[in-house]
CSV table of C-alpha atoms and ligand atoms in Angstrom, one decimal:
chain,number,residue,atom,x,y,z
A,43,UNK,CA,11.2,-10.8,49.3
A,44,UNK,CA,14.1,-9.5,51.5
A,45,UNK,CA,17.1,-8.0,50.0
A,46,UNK,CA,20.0,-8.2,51.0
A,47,UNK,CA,23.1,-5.8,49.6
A,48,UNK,CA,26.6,-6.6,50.8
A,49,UNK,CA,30.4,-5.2,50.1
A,50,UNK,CA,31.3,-8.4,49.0
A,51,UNK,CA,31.4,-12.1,47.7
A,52,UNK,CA,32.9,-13.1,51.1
A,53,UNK,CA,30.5,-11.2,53.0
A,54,UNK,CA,27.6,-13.0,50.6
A,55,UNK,CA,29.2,-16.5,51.7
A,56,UNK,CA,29.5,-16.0,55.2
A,57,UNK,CA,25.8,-14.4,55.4
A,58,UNK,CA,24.5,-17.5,53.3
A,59,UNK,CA,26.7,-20.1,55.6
A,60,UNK,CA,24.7,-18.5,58.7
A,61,UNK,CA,21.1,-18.8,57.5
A,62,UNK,CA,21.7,-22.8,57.1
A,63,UNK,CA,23.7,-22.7,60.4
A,64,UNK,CA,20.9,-21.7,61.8
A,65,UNK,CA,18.9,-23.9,60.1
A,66,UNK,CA,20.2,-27.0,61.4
A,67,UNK,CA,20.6,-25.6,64.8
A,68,UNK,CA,17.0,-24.8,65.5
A,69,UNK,CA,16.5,-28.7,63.5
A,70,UNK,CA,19.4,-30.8,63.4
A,71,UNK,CA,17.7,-32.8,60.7
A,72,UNK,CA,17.4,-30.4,58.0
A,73,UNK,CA,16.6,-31.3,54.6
A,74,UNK,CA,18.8,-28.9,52.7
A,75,UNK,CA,18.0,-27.9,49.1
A,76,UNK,CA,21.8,-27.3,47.3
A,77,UNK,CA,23.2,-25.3,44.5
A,78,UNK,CA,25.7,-25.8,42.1
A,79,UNK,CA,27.5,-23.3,39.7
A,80,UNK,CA,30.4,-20.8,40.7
A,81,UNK,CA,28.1,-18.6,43.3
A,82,UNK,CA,28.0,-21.2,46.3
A,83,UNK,CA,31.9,-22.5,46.2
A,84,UNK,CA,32.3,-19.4,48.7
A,85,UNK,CA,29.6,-20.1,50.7
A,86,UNK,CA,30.7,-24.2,51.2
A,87,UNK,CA,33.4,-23.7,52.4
A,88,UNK,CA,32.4,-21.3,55.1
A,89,UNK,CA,30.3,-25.0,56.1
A,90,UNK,CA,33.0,-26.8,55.7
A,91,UNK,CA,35.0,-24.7,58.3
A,92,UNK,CA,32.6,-24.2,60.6
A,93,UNK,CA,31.7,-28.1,60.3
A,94,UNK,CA,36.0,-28.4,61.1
A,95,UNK,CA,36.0,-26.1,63.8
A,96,UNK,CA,33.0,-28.4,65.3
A,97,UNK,CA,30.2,-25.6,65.1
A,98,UNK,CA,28.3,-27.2,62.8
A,99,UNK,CA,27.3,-31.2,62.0
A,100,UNK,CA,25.5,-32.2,59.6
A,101,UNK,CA,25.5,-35.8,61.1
A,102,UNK,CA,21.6,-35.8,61.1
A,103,UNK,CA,21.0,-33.6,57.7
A,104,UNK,CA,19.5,-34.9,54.0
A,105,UNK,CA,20.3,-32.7,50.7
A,106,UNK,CA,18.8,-32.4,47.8
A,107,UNK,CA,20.2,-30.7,44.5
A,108,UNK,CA,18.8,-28.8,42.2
A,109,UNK,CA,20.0,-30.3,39.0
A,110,UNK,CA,22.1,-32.8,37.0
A,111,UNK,CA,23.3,-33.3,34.1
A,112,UNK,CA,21.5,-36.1,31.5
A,113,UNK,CA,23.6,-38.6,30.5
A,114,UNK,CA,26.6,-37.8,32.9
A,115,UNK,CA,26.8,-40.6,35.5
A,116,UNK,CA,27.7,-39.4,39.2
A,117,UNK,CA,31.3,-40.1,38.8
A,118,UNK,CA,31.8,-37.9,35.8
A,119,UNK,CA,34.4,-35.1,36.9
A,120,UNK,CA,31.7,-32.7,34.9
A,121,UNK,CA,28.7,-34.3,37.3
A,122,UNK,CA,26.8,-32.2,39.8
A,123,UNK,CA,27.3,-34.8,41.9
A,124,UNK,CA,31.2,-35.1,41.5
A,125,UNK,CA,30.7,-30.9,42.4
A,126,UNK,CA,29.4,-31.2,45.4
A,127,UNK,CA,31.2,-34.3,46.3
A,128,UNK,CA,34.2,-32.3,45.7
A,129,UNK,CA,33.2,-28.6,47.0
A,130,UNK,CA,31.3,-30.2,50.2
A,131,UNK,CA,30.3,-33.7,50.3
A,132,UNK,CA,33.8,-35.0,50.6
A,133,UNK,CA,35.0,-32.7,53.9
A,134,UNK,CA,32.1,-33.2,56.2
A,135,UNK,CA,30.3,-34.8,58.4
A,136,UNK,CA,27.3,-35.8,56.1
A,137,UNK,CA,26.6,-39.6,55.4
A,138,UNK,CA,26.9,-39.6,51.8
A,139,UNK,CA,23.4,-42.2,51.7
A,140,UNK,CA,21.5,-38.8,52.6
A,141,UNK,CA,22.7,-36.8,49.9
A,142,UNK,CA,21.0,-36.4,46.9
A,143,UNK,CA,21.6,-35.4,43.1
A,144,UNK,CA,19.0,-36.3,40.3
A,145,UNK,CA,20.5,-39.1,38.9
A,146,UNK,CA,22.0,-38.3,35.2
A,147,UNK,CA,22.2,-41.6,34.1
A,148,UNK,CA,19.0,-43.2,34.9
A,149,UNK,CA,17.5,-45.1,32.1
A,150,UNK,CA,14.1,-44.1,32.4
A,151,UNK,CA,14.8,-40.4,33.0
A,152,UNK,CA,11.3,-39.6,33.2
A,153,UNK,CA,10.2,-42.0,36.1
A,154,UNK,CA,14.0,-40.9,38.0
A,155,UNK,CA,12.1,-37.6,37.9
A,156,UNK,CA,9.0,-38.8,40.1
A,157,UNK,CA,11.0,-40.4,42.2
A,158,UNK,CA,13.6,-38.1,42.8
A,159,UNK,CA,10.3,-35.7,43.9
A,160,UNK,CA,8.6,-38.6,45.9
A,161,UNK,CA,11.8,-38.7,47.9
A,162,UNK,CA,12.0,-34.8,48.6
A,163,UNK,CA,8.3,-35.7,49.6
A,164,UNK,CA,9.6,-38.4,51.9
A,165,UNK,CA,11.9,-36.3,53.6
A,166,UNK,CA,9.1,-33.8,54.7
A,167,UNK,CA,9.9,-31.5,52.0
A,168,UNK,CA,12.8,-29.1,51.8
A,169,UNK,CA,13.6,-26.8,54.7
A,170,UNK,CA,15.6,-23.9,52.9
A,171,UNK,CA,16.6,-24.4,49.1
A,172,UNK,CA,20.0,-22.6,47.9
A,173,UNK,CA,19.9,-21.1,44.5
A,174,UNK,CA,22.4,-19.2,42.3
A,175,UNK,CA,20.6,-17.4,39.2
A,176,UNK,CA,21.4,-17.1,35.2
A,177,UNK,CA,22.1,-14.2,33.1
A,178,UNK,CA,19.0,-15.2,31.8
A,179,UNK,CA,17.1,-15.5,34.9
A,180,UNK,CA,17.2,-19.6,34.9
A,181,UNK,CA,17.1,-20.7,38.7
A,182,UNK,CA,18.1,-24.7,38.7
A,183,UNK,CA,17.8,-25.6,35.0
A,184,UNK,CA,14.2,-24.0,35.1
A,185,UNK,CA,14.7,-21.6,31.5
A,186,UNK,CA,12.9,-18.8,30.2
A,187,UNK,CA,9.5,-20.8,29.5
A,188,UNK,CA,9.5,-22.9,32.7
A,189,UNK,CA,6.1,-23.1,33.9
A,190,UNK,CA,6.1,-21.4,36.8
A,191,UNK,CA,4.5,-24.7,38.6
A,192,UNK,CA,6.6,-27.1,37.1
A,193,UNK,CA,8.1,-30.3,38.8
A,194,UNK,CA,11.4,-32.1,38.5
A,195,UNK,CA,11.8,-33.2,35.0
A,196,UNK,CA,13.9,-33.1,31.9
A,197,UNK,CA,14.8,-30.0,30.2
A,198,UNK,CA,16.9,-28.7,27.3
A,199,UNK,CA,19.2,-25.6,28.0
A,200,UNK,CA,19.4,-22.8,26.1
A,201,UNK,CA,22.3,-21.7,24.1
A,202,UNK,CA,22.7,-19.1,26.4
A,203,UNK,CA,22.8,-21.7,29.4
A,204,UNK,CA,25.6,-23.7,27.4
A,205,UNK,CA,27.5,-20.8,26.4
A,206,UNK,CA,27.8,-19.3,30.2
A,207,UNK,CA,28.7,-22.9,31.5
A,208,UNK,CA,31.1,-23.3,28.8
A,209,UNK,CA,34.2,-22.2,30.5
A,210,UNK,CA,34.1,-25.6,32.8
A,211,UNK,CA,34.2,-27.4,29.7
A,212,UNK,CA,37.4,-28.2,28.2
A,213,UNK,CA,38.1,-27.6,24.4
A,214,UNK,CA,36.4,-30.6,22.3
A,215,UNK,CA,35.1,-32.1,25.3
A,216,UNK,CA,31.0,-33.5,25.2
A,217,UNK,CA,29.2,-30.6,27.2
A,218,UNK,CA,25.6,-31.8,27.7
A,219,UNK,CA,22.6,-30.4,26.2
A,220,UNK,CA,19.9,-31.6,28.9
A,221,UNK,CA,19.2,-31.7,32.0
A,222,UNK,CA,17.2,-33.0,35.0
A,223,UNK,CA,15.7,-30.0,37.1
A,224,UNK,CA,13.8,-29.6,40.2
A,225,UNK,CA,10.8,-27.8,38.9
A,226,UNK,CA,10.0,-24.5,39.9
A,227,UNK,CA,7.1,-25.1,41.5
A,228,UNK,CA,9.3,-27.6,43.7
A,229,UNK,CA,11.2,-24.8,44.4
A,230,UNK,CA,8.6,-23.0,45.3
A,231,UNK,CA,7.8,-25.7,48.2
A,232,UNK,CA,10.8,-25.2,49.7
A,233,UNK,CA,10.0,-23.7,53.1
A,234,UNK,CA,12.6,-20.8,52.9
A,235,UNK,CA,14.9,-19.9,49.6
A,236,UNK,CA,18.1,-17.9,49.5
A,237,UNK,CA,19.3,-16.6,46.3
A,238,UNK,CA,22.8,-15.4,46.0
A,239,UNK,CA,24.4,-13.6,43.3
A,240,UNK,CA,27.0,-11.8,42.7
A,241,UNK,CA,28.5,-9.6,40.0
A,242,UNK,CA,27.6,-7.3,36.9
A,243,UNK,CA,26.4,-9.8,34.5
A,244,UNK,CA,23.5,-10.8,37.0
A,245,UNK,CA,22.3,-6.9,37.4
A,246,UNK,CA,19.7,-7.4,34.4
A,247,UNK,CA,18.2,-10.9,35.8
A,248,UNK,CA,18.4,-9.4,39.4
A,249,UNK,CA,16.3,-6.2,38.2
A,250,UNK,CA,14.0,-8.8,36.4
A,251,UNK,CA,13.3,-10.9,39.4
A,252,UNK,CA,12.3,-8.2,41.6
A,253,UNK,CA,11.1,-5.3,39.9
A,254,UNK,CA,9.6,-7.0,37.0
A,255,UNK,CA,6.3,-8.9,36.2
A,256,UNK,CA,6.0,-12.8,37.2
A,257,UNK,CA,6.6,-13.9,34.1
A,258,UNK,CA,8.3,-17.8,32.9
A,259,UNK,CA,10.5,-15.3,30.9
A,260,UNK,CA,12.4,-14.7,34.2
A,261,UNK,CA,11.9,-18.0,36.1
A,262,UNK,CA,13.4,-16.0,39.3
A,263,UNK,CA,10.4,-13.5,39.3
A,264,UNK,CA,8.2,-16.8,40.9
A,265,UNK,CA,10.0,-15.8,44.3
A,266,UNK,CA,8.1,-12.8,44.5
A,267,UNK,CA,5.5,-15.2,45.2
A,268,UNK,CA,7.3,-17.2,47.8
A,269,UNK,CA,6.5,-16.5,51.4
A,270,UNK,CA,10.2,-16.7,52.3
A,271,UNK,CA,12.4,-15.6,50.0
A,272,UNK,CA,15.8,-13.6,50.7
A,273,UNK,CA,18.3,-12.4,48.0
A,274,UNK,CA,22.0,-12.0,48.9
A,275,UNK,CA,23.5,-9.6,46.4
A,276,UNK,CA,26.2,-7.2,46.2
A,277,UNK,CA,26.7,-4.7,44.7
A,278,UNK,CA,27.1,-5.0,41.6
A,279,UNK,CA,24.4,-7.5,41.3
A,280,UNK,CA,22.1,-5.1,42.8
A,281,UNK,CA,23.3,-1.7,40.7
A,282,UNK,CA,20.1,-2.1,38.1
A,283,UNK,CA,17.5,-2.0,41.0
A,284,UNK,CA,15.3,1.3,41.4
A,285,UNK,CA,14.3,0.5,44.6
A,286,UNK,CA,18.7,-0.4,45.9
A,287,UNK,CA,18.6,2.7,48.9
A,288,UNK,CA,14.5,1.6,50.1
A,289,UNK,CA,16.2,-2.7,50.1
A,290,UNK,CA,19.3,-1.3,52.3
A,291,UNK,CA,17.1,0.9,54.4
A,292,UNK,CA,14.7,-2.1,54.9
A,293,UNK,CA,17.1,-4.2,55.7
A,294,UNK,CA,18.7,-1.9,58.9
A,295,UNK,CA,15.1,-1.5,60.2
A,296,UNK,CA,14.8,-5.5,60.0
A,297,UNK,CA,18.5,-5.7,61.8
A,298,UNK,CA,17.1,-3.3,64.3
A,299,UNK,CA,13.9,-5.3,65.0
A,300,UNK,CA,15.9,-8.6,65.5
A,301,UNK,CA,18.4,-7.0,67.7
A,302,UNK,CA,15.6,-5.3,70.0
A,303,UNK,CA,13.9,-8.8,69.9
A,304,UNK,CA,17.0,-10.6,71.0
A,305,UNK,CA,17.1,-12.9,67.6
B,9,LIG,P1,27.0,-19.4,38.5
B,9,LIG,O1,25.7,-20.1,37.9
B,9,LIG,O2,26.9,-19.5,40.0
B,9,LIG,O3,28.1,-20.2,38.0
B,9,LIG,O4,27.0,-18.0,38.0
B,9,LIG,C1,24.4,-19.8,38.4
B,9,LIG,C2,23.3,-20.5,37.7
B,9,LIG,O5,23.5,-20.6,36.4
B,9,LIG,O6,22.3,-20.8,38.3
């Protein structure tokens, strides 16, 4: 895994922005894997600006995200797909055709679950996957339990999981119980991952995923089995970790090595 600990949200956005910028510069047709959730807002509209300002297209790019909602159809203001419409979707240069979200409303959920992996398949597989992280560890709607090769498919949340997510919910209104998740072992065939978090109340899943065991109690801990994983943290994220000063120190060598290599 590398680590990385920044000052600050913005910094974690911009940092984020310029691994996929240079994603789908070295392969204009990227197949992105994206994130919803508060973390990534930051980070979208870094790509929407730099997609403005002409730096970036995502003309020849395909997305796939994470999770849905079951029983929420796309046009559902509390959708994943009405999120990233909304937070990215909407403002650039993407043709909305190669954008995925598991579809929430399928009737046969379970079979909307093959296909929605035989498409990733179809696309040659995901080229760098974004992920935010629970309290409780949860990466997509994989929670505590999660078979740690598991494949896109339903899944209940936990109360924890519907308490967290409550404050998008208005008072009274019909906040889902279930989901439709990548798995993580689809996850897990992404060809690079970057986790971002931010903030106190991820320090205990933060300390879980990296210095803990690889356990399905902290779905995040799989990426220490991923050959490409990088963490974005800041600080606060990052206070729980007994190894914070070795990450940092890591992470200058690595600058150093890049900048001597000319990368
Ligand atoms: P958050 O959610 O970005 O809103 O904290 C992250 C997650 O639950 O995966």
């Amino acid at each position: 895994m590398q680590i990385v600990i920044l000052a600050d949200a913005e910094l974690i956005a911009k940092y984020g922005a310029d691994l996929i910028q240079k994603q789908i510069s070295a392969k204009p047709c990227s197949v992105l894997g994206l994130a919803t959730g508060s973390t990534p807002v930051a980070l979208y509209g870094e790509l929407i600006e730099a997609n403005r300002s002409g730096a970036l297209s995502f003309h020849s790019v395909s997305t796939f995200n994470l999770d849905e909602y079951l029983g929420l159809e796309g046009s559902h203001p509390q959708s994943y797909r009405h999120f990233m419409n909304e937070h990215l979707f909407n403002h650039i240069d993407i043709d909305i055709h190669n954008t995925a979200v598991p579809p929430g409303n399928a009737v046969n959920p379970i079979d909307a679950c093959r296909d929605y992996e035989a498409s990733i398949e179809a696309k040659g597989g995901i080229d760098i996957q974004l992920l935010g992280i629970g309290r409780n560890g949860h990466i997509g709607f994989n929670e505590p339990s999660s078979g740690l090769s598991s494949r896109t498919r339903v899944k209940t949340l936990t109360q924890a999981t519907i308490a967290d997510n409550a404050r998008f919910f208005s008072e009274g209104e019909f906040q889902p119980h279930l989901s439709m998740t990548m798995g993580i072992g689809t996850i897990m065939d992404s060809r690079k991952v970057v986790l971002l978090a931010t903030g106190a109340s991820k320090a205990d899943a933060i300390k879980a995923t990296v210095e803990g065991p690889l356990t399905a109690s902290c779905p995040a801990s799989a990426l220490q089995m991923h050959r490409d994983a990088v963490l974005v943290l800041d600080e606060a994220a990052a206070a729980k970790l007994s190894g914070r000063e070795f990450y940092k120190h890591t992470e200058r060598e690595n600058q150093k090595l890049l900048a001597q290599l000319g990368i």
